[in-house]
Coordinates of C-alpha atoms in Angstrom, one line a residue:
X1 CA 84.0 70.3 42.2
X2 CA 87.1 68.0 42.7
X3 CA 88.7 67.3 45.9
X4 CA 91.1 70.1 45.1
X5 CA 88.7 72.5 44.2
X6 CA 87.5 75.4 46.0
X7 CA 83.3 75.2 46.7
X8 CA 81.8 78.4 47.3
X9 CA 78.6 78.6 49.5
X10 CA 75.5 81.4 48.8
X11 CA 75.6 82.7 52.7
X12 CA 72.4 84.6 53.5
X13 CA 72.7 88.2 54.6
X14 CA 72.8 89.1 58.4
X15 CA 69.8 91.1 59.5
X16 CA 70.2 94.2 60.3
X17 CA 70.7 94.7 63.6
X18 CA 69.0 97.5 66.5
X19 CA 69.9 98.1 70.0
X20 CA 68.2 99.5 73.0
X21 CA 68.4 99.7 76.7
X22 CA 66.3 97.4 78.4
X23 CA 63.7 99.3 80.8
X24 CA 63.9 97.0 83.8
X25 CA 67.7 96.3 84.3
X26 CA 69.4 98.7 81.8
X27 CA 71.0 96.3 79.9
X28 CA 72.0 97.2 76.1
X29 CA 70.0 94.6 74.3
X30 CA 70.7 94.0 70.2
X31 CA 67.8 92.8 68.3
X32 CA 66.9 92.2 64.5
X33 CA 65.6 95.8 62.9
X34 CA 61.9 95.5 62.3
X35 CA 61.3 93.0 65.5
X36 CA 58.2 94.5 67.4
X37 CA 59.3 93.3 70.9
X38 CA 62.9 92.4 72.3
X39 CA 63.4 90.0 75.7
X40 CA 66.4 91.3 77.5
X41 CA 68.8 88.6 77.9
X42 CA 70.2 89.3 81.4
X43 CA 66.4 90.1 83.3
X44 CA 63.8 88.5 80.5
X45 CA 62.1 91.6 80.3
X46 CA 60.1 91.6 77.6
X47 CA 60.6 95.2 75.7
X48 CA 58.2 97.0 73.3
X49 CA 60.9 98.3 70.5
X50 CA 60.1 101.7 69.4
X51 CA 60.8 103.4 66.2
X52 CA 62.3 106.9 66.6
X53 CA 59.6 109.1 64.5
X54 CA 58.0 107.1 68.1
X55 CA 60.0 108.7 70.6
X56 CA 59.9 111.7 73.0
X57 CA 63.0 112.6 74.8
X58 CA 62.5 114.8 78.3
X59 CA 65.0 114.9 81.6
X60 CA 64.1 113.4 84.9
X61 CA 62.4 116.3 86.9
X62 CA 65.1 114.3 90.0
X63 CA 68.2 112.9 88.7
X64 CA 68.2 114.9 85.2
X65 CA 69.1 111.8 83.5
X66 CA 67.7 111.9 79.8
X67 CA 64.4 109.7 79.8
X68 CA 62.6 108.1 76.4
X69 CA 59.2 107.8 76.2
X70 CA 56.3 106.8 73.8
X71 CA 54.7 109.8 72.4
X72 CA 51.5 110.8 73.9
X73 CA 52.4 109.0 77.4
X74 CA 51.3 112.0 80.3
X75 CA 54.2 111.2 82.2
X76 CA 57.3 108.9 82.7
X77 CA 59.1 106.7 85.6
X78 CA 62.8 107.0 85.4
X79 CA 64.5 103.7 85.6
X80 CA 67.4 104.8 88.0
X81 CA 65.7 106.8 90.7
X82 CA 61.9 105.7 90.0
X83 CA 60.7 109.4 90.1
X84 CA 57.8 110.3 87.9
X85 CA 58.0 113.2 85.5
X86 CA 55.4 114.7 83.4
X87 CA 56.3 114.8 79.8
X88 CA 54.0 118.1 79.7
X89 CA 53.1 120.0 76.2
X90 CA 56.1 121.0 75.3
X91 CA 57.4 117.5 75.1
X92 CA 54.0 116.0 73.3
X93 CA 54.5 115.1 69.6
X94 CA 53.1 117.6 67.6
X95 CA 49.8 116.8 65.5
X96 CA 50.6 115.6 61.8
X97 CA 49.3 118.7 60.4
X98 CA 51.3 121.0 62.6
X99 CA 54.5 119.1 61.2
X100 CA 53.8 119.7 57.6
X101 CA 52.9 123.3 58.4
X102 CA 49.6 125.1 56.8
X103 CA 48.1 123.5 52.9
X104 CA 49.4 125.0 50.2
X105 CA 47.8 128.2 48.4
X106 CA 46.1 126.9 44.9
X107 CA 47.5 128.8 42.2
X108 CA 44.6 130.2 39.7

């Protein structure tokens, strides 16, 4: 190109970005999608990063604040008034094969 010319550039794509709330100080951390671990950039609390199919939701028995959790954890510390609350059964993942419900009937 000339002096006068216009030179384009090939720009790579931003990565697609996640966000989470750090466990330790709260903080709503951004990370690239796909990252298995996040360091919070206010405490340096290194975060496990957890896909939601990974995810159990249940209220602090306490505070009722809404609490996530790794499925098949027993129980659960709430970050704001450090009670412990136990996730229970009803709040367990169910198995694979309850999810995709009973086989299907051969037809003869």
């Amino acid at each position: 190109m000339g002096t006068h010319g216009t030179e384009w550039q090939s720009v790579s794509p931003l990565p697609e970005l996640g966000q989470m709330v750090c466990g330790t100080c709260r903080t709503l951390v951004s990370y690239p999608r796909g990252a298995p671990r996040v360091r919070c950039v206010s405490c340096k609390t290194i975060n496990l990063v957890l896909e939601d199919h990974q995810i159990g939701n249940v209220n602090c028995a306490n505070c009722e604040v809404l609490l996530m959790y790794p499925y098949g954890a027993p129980k659960v510390k709430c970050s704001c008034c450090h009670s412990i609350t136990d996730v229970g059964e009803h709040n367990q993942r169910p198995r694979l094969s309850d999810q995709q419900g009973p086989p299907p009937h051969a037809v003869i």
